[in-house]
Amino acid sequence: MSYTVQIQWEWQNSKAVPLAFICEPKLRPREGEDFIDLPHLRYNSDKPEDSALCLYDPDTGEWKNTMLIADTTVPWVSEWLHHYEIWHLDGTWHGANAPGPISIREMMALELDETDDART
């Protein structure tokens, strides 16, 4: 499968991180699911199909603004797309995960559980 990817980075902003977007073909959820079920997205609730990819755990220092996009972000996008294709086949994200939930739906379920636990 071929993809058109756009990487945006405000390189003059030392706190900015590169953001990767899939332009063509657009990201899509699995049959019967929604965009909140797609793993590892920087979810855009206004326009979910334009969500950026979550490529690394920002708390681990994997990205530094001295790194080259070609050496980091581009290979990470390729790896993300590899796992995305497999996820479409079997529904399991086989890539490495940052701690915590891998989709917005999982995050919402955890928050709901925490709210329920706080009430009891």
mmCIF file of C-alpha atoms in Angstrom:
data_model
loop_
_atom_site.group_PDB
_atom_site.id
_atom_site.type_symbol
_atom_site.label_atom_id
_atom_site.label_comp_id
_atom_site.label_asym_id
_atom_site.label_seq_id
_atom_site.Cartn_x
_atom_site.Cartn_y
_atom_site.Cartn_z
ATOM 1 C CA MET A 1 0.000 0.000 0.000
ATOM 2 C CA SER A 2 1.271 3.471 -0.813
ATOM 3 C CA TYR A 3 0.598 6.432 1.452
ATOM 4 C CA THR A 4 1.058 10.161 1.120
ATOM 5 C CA VAL A 5 2.309 11.567 4.401
ATOM 6 C CA GLN A 6 2.663 15.143 5.571
ATOM 7 C CA ILE A 7 5.058 15.984 8.394
ATOM 8 C CA GLN A 8 4.715 19.374 10.060
ATOM 9 C CA TRP A 9 7.260 20.796 12.441
ATOM 10 C CA GLU A 10 7.724 24.312 13.766
ATOM 11 C CA TRP A 11 11.501 23.917 13.926
ATOM 12 C CA GLN A 12 12.008 27.437 15.267
ATOM 13 C CA ASN A 13 9.909 26.572 18.330
ATOM 14 C CA SER A 14 12.128 24.567 20.685
ATOM 15 C CA LYS A 15 9.083 22.951 22.355
ATOM 16 C CA ALA A 16 7.419 21.907 19.090
ATOM 17 C CA VAL A 17 7.394 18.288 17.999
ATOM 18 C CA PRO A 18 6.960 16.945 14.480
ATOM 19 C CA LEU A 19 3.416 15.919 13.628
ATOM 20 C CA ALA A 20 2.723 13.284 10.980
ATOM 21 C CA PHE A 21 -0.545 13.125 9.052
ATOM 22 C CA ILE A 22 -1.738 10.561 6.540
ATOM 23 C CA CYS A 23 -3.102 12.440 3.518
ATOM 24 C CA GLU A 24 -3.939 9.627 1.107
ATOM 25 C CA PRO A 25 -5.554 7.253 1.577
ATOM 26 C CA LYS A 26 -7.233 8.741 4.622
ATOM 27 C CA LEU A 27 -7.081 6.823 7.869
ATOM 28 C CA ARG A 28 -10.140 4.731 8.521
ATOM 29 C CA PRO A 29 -11.438 2.677 11.419
ATOM 30 C CA ARG A 30 -12.011 -1.052 11.195
ATOM 31 C CA GLU A 31 -15.408 -2.247 9.993
ATOM 32 C CA GLY A 32 -18.023 -1.559 12.689
ATOM 33 C CA GLU A 33 -15.692 0.681 14.708
ATOM 34 C CA ASP A 34 -15.123 4.429 14.952
ATOM 35 C CA PHE A 35 -12.111 6.734 14.840
ATOM 36 C CA ILE A 36 -11.849 6.614 18.632
ATOM 37 C CA ASP A 37 -10.889 2.951 18.202
ATOM 38 C CA LEU A 38 -7.839 3.657 16.025
ATOM 39 C CA PRO A 39 -4.702 3.014 18.066
ATOM 40 C CA HIS A 40 -1.968 5.569 18.645
ATOM 41 C CA LEU A 41 -3.496 8.779 17.326
ATOM 42 C CA ARG A 42 -3.171 12.347 18.503
ATOM 43 C CA TYR A 43 -6.932 12.500 18.216
ATOM 44 C CA ASN A 44 -8.591 15.492 16.533
ATOM 45 C CA SER A 45 -12.169 15.415 17.830
ATOM 46 C CA ASP A 46 -13.312 18.090 15.349
ATOM 47 C CA LYS A 47 -12.035 16.191 12.319
ATOM 48 C CA PRO A 48 -10.955 12.662 13.375
ATOM 49 C CA GLU A 49 -9.785 11.676 9.896
ATOM 50 C CA ASP A 50 -7.155 14.439 10.188
ATOM 51 C CA SER A 51 -5.702 13.173 13.473
ATOM 52 C CA ALA A 52 -1.909 13.115 13.709
ATOM 53 C CA LEU A 53 -0.113 9.857 14.378
ATOM 54 C CA CYS A 54 1.172 9.161 17.876
ATOM 55 C CA LEU A 55 4.674 7.966 17.070
ATOM 56 C CA TYR A 56 6.456 7.942 20.433
ATOM 57 C CA ASP A 57 5.983 8.499 24.145
ATOM 58 C CA PRO A 58 6.822 12.168 24.787
ATOM 59 C CA ASP A 59 7.658 11.422 28.431
ATOM 60 C CA THR A 60 10.635 9.213 27.498
ATOM 61 C CA GLY A 61 12.639 11.824 25.613
ATOM 62 C CA GLU A 62 12.624 9.801 22.381
ATOM 63 C CA TRP A 63 12.348 13.039 20.399
ATOM 64 C CA LYS A 64 14.754 15.966 20.707
ATOM 65 C CA ASN A 65 14.695 18.995 18.458
ATOM 66 C CA THR A 66 18.296 18.285 17.437
ATOM 67 C CA MET A 67 17.248 15.059 15.714
ATOM 68 C CA LEU A 68 16.712 14.760 11.977
ATOM 69 C CA ILE A 69 13.161 14.144 10.746
ATOM 70 C CA ALA A 70 14.530 11.758 8.102
ATOM 71 C CA ASP A 71 16.240 9.626 10.763
ATOM 72 C CA THR A 72 13.398 9.545 13.287
ATOM 73 C CA THR A 73 9.941 10.632 12.222
ATOM 74 C CA VAL A 74 9.967 9.137 8.719
ATOM 75 C CA PRO A 75 10.946 5.633 9.917
ATOM 76 C CA TRP A 76 8.479 5.923 12.820
ATOM 77 C CA VAL A 77 5.673 6.750 10.363
ATOM 78 C CA SER A 78 6.621 3.744 8.260
ATOM 79 C CA GLU A 79 6.547 1.486 11.326
ATOM 80 C CA TRP A 80 3.209 2.985 12.461
ATOM 81 C CA LEU A 81 1.689 2.275 9.032
ATOM 82 C CA HIS A 82 2.990 -1.300 9.141
ATOM 83 C CA HIS A 83 1.179 -1.885 12.439
ATOM 84 C CA TYR A 84 -1.910 -0.044 11.186
ATOM 85 C CA GLU A 85 -2.198 -2.430 8.224
ATOM 86 C CA ILE A 86 -1.886 -5.483 10.496
ATOM 87 C CA TRP A 87 -4.378 -3.958 12.963
ATOM 88 C CA HIS A 88 -6.887 -3.728 10.109
ATOM 89 C CA LEU A 89 -6.421 -7.453 9.489
ATOM 90 C CA ASP A 90 -6.644 -8.839 13.020
ATOM 91 C CA GLY A 91 -7.753 -6.011 15.343
ATOM 92 C CA THR A 92 -4.591 -6.149 17.487
ATOM 93 C CA TRP A 93 -1.924 -3.456 17.614
ATOM 94 C CA HIS A 94 1.354 -5.396 17.548
ATOM 95 C CA GLY A 95 3.688 -2.420 17.879
ATOM 96 C CA ALA A 96 5.349 -1.205 21.019
ATOM 97 C CA ASN A 97 3.026 0.761 23.256
ATOM 98 C CA ALA A 98 3.569 3.734 25.470
ATOM 99 C CA PRO A 99 2.178 3.147 28.964
ATOM 100 C CA GLY A 100 -1.576 3.490 29.158
ATOM 101 C CA PRO A 101 -4.424 2.976 26.717
ATOM 102 C CA ILE A 102 -3.774 2.722 23.000
ATOM 103 C CA SER A 103 -7.023 4.287 21.738
ATOM 104 C CA ILE A 104 -9.322 7.107 22.750
ATOM 105 C CA ARG A 105 -12.108 4.597 23.506
ATOM 106 C CA GLU A 106 -9.801 2.756 25.939
ATOM 107 C CA MET A 107 -8.840 6.059 27.549
ATOM 108 C CA MET A 108 -12.508 7.017 27.962
ATOM 109 C CA ALA A 109 -13.294 3.613 29.501
ATOM 110 C CA LEU A 110 -10.449 4.000 32.007
ATOM 111 C CA GLU A 111 -11.641 7.488 32.958
ATOM 112 C CA LEU A 112 -15.178 6.142 33.428
ATOM 113 C CA ASP A 113 -13.858 3.321 35.638
ATOM 114 C CA GLU A 114 -11.888 5.825 37.725
ATOM 115 C CA THR A 115 -14.987 8.009 38.105
ATOM 116 C CA ASP A 116 -17.038 4.968 39.169
ATOM 117 C CA ASP A 117 -14.332 3.923 41.660
ATOM 118 C CA ALA A 118 -14.259 7.423 43.141
ATOM 119 C CA ARG A 119 -18.030 7.275 43.735
ATOM 120 C CA THR A 120 -17.861 4.015 45.683
#
